[in-house]
Coordinates of C-alpha atoms and ligand atoms in Angstrom, one line a residue:
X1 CA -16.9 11.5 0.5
X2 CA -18.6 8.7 2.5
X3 CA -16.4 6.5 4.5
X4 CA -15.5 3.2 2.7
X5 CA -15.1 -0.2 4.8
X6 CA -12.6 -2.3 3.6
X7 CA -11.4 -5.8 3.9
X8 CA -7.7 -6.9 3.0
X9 CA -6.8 -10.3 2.6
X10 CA -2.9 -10.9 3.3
X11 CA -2.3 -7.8 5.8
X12 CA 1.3 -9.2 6.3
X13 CA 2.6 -9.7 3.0
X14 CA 4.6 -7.3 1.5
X15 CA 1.8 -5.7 -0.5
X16 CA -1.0 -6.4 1.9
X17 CA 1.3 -4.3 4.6
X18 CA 1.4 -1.3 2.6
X19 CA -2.0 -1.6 2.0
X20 CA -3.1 -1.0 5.4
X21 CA -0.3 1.8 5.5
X22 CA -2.6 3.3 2.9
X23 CA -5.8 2.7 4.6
X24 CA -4.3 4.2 8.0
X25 CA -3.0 7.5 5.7
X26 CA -6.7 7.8 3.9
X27 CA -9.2 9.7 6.1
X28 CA -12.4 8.4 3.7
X29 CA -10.9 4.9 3.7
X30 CA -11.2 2.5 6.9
X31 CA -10.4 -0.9 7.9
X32 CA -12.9 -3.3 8.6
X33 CA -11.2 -6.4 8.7
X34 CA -8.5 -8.3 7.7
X35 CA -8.2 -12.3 6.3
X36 CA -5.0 -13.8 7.5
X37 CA -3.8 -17.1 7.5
X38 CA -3.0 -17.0 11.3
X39 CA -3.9 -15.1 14.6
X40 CA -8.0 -15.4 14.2
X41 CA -9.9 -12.9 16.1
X42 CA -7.0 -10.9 17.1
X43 CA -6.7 -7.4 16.7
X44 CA -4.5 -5.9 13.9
X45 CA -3.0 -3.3 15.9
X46 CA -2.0 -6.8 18.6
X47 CA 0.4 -7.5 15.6
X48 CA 4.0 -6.3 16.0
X49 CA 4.7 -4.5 12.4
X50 CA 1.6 -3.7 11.3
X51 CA 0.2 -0.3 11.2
X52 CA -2.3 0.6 14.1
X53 CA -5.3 -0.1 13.1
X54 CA -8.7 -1.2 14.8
X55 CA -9.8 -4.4 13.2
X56 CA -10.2 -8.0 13.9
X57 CA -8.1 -10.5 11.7
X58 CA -9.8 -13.8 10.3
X59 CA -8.8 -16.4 8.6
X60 CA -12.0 -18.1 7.6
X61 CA -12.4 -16.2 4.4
X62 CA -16.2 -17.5 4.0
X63 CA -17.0 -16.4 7.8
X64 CA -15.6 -12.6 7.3
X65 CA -17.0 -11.9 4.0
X66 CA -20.3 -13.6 5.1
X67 CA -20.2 -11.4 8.7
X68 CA -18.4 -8.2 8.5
X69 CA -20.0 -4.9 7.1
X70 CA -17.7 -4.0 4.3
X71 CA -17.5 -2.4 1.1
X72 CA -14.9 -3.5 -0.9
X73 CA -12.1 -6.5 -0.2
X74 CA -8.6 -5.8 -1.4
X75 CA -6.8 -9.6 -2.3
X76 CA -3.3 -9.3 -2.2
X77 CA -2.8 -13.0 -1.8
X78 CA -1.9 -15.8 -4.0
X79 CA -3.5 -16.7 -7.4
X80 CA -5.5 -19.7 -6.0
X81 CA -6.6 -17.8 -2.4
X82 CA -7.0 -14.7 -4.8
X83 CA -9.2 -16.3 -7.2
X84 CA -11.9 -18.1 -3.9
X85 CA -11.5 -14.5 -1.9
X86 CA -13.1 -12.9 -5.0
X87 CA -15.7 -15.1 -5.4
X88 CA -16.4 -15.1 -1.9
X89 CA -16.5 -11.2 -2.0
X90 CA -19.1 -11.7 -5.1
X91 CA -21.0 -14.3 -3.2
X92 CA -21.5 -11.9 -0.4
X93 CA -21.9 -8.6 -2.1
X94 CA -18.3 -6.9 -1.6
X95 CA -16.1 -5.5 -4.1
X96 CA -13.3 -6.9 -4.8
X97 CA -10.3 -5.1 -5.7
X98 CA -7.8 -7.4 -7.1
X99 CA -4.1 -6.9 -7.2
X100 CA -3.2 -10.9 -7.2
X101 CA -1.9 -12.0 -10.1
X102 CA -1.7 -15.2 -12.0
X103 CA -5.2 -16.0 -12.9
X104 CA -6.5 -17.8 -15.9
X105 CA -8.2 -16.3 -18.4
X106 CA -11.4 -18.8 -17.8
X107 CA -11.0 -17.5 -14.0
X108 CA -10.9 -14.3 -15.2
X109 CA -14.4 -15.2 -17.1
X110 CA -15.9 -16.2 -14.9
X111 CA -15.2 -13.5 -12.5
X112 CA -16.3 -11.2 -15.0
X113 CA -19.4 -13.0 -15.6
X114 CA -20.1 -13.0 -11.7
X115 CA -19.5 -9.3 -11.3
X116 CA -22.2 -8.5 -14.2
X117 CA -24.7 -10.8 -13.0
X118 CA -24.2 -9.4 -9.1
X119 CA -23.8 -5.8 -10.6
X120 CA -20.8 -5.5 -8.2
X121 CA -17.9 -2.9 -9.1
X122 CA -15.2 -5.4 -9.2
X123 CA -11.6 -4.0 -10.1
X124 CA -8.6 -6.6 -11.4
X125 CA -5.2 -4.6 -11.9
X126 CA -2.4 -6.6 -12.8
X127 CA -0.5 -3.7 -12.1
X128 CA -1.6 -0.7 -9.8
X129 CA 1.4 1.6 -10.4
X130 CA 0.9 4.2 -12.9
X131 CA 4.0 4.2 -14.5
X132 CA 3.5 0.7 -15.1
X133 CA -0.1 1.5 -17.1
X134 CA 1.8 4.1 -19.2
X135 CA 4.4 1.7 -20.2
X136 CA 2.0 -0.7 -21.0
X137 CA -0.2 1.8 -22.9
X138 CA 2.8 3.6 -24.9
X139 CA 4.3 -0.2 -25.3
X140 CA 0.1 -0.9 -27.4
X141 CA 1.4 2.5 -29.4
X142 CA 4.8 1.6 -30.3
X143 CA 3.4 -2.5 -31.4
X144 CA 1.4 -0.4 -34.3
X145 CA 4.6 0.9 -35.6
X146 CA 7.2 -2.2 -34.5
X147 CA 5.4 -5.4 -34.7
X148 CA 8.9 -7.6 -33.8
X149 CA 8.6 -7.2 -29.7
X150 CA 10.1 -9.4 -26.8
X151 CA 9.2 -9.0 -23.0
X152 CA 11.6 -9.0 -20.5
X153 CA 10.1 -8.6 -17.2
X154 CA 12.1 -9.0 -13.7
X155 CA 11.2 -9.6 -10.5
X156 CA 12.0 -10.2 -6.8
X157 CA 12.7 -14.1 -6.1
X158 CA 9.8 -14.8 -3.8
X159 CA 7.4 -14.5 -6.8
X160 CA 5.1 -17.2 -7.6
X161 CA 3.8 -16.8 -11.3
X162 CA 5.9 -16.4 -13.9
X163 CA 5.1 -14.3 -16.4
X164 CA 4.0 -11.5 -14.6
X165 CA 0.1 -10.2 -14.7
X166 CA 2.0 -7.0 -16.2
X167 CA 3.8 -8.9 -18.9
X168 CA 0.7 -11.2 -19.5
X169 CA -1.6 -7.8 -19.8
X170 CA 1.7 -6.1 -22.1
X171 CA 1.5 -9.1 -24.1
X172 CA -2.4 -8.9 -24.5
X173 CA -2.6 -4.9 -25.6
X174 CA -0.2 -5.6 -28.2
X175 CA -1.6 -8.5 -29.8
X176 CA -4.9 -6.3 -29.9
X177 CA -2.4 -4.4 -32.6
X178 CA 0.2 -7.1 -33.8
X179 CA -0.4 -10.1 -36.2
X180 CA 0.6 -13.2 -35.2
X181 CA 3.8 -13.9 -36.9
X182 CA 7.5 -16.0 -35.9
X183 CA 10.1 -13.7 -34.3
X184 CA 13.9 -14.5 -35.3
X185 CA 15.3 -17.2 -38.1
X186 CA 13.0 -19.4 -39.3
X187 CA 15.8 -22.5 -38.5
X188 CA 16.1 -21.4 -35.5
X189 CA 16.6 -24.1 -32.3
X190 CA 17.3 -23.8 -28.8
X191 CA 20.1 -25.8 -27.7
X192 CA 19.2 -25.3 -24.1
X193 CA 14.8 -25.4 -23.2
X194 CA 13.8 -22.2 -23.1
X195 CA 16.5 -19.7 -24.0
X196 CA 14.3 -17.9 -26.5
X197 CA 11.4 -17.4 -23.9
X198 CA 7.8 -17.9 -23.7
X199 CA 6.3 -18.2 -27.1
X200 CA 2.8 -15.4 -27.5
X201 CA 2.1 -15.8 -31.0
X202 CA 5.7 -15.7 -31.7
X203 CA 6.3 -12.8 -29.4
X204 CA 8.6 -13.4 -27.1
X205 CA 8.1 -13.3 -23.1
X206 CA 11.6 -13.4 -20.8
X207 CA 11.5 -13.2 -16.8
X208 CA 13.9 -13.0 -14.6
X209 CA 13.6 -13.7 -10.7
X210 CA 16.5 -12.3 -8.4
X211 CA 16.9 -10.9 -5.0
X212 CA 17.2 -7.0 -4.4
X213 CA 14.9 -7.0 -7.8
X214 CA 11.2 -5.6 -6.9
X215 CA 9.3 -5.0 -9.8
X216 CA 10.3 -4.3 -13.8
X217 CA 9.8 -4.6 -17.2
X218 CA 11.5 -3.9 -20.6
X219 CA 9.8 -4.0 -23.9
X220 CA 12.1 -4.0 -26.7
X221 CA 11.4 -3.3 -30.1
X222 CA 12.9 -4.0 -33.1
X223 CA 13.0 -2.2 -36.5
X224 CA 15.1 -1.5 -39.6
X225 CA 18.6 -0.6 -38.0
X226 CA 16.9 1.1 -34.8
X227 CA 15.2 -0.8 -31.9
X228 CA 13.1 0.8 -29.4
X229 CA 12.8 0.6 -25.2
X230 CA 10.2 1.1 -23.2
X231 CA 11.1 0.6 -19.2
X232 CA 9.2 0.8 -16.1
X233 CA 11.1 0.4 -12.8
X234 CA 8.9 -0.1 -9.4
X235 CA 12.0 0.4 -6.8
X236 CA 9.2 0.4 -3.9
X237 CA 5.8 -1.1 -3.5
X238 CA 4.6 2.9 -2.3
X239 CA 4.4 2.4 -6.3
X240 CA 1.4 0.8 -6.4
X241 CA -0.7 2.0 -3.3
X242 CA -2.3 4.9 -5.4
X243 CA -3.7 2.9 -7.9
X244 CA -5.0 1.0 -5.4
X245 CA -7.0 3.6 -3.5
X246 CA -8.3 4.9 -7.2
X247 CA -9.8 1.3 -7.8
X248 CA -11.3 1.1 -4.0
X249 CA -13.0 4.2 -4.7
X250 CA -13.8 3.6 -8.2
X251 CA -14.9 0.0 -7.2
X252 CA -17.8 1.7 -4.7
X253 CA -19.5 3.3 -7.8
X254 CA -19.1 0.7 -10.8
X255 CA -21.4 -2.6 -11.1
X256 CA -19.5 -4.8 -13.7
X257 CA -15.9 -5.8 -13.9
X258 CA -12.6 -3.6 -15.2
X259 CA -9.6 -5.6 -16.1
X260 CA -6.5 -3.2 -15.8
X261 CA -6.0 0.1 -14.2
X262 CA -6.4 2.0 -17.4
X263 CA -10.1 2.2 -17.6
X264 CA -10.1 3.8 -14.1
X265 CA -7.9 7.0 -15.8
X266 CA -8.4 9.6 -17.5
Ligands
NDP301 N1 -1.3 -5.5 -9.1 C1 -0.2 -5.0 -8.6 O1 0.1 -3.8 -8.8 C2 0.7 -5.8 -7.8 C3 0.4 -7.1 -7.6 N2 1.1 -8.0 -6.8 C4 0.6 -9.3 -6.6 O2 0.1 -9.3 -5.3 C5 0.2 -10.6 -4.7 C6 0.9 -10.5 -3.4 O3 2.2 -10.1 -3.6 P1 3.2 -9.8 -2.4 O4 2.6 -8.9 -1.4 O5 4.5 -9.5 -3.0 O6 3.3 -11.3 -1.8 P2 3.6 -11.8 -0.3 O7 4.0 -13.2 -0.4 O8 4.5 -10.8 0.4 O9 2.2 -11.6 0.4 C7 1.1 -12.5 0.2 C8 0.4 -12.7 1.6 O10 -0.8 -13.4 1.4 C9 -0.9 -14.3 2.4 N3 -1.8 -15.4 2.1 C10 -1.6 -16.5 1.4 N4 -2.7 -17.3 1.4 C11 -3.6 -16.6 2.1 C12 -4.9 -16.9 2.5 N5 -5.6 -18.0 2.1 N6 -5.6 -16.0 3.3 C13 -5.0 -14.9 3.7 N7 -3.7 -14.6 3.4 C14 -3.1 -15.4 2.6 C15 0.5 -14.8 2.7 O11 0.6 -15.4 3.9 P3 1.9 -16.4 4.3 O12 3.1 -15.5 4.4 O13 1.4 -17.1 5.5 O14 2.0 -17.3 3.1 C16 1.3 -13.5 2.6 O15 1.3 -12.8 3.8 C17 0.9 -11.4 -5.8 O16 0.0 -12.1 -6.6 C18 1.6 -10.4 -6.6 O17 1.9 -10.8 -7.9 C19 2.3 -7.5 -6.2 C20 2.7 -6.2 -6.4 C21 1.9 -5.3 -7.2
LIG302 O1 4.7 -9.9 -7.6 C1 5.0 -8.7 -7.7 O2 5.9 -8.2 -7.0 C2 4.3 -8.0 -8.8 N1 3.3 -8.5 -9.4 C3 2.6 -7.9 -10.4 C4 2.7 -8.7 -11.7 O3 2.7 -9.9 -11.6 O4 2.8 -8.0 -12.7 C5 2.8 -6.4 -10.5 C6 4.2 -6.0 -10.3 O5 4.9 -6.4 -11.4 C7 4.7 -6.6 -9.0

């Protein structure tokens, strides 16, 4: 397998760190440079707690993507950095791989529209790990067969959007299966804002930010005297990294955009 050049945007974050742990770990995979919000043009290896790696850090976005031979960009960033990094990457003619999260579905759009008219493999997970695409998947199933479903997704304090990608994708696959319909009594009223949740076409959407949380979700289903779980649990980001190196490697030989780690398997 040729040697892939990549670019990560947000090396110290706590995705973006295992990220290059990855990279370092993958003999086909290298590291061609790295957009930071601090420390321009110094090494990565220079860095105290990142892995050892040869690679200068930037953090002009437009200048690296515009100057650096690279294949693919992973974004592990925020949703607005996320979003200009990928068009960048597009502008430029590198890959994105997306694992940010908290896009809008006319970002999303356009992005999509971009990748087809650059024919540039262009992969947006909102969740790399693969239990977290099987729960998703089986979650699509069981909304065939239970079409009362609430979310419940939880996660570590320090995250920005709220829902989740995961829950915002979860919610997407099922209503591919579900009709629209209310959830619970038809008087019913909330005494306090938002104790009954998001409100997807009457599906409801619950998350919960705490520390010592890192990444999970419950979908709950509800029948005639039986209810149904389906529960994913990331207890370390290691979770994700091999979804990630399937959609770098996928990325190199696709030339539109995939939303969700799914179409990459088997
Ligand atoms: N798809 C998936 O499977 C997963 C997706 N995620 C998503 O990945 C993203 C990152 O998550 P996480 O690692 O936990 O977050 P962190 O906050 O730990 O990391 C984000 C990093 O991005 C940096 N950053 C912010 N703006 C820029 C910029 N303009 N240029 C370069 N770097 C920048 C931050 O720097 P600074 O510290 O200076 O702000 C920080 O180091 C989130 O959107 C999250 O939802 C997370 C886990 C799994
Ligand atoms: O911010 C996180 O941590 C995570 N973000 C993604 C999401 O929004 O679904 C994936 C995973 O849940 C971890």
């Amino acid at each position: 397998m040729e040697t892939i050049k990549v670019i990560v945007a947000g090396p110290r974050g706590k995705m973006g760190s295992e990220a290059l742990n990855m990279i370092q770990r993958e003999q086909h995979l290298s590291l061609a440079a790295c957009i930071d919000r601090e420390n321009d043009g110094i090494n990565v290896k220079d860095i105290h707690g990142l892995p050892d790696l040869d690679a200068l850090i930037y953090t002009d976005a437009e200048a690296c993507l515009n100057e650096v031979e690279a294949d693919v960009l992973i974004d592990l960033t925020t949703p607005d950095n996320g979003y200009i990094h990928t068009k960048l990457a597009l502008n430029n003619g590198v890959r994105p791989v997306v694992g940010t999260t908290g896009f809008t579905q006319e970002q999303l759009q356009e992005l999509t529209s971009l990748a087809e008219e650059k024919q540039l493999g262009t992969v947006i997970a909102p969740n790399f790990a693969i239990g977290a695409v099987l729960m998703m998947q089986f979650s699509k199933w069981a909304a065939k067969h239970f079409p009362d479903v609430e979310i419940i997704e939880k996660h570590h304090d320090q995250k920005l959007d709220a829902p989740s990608g995961t829950a915002v994708k979860t919610a997407e696959l099922i209503k591919e299966v579900r009709n629209p319909h209310h959830q619970g009594h038809k008087d019913e009223k909330e005494t306090l804002p938002g104790a009954r949740g998001a409100d997807e076409e009457g599906m409801r959407i619950h998350s919960m930010r705490l520390p010592g949380l890192v990444a999970h979700q419950e979908v709950v289903f509800g029948g005639l005297g039986e209810t149904l779980t389906i529960k994913h649990d990331s207890i370390h980001r290691e979770s994700f990294m091999s979804g990630v190196k399937l959609a770098v490697e996928k990325a190199v030989e696709l030339d539109t955009l995939v939303y969700g780690l799914e179409h990459l398997l088997d």
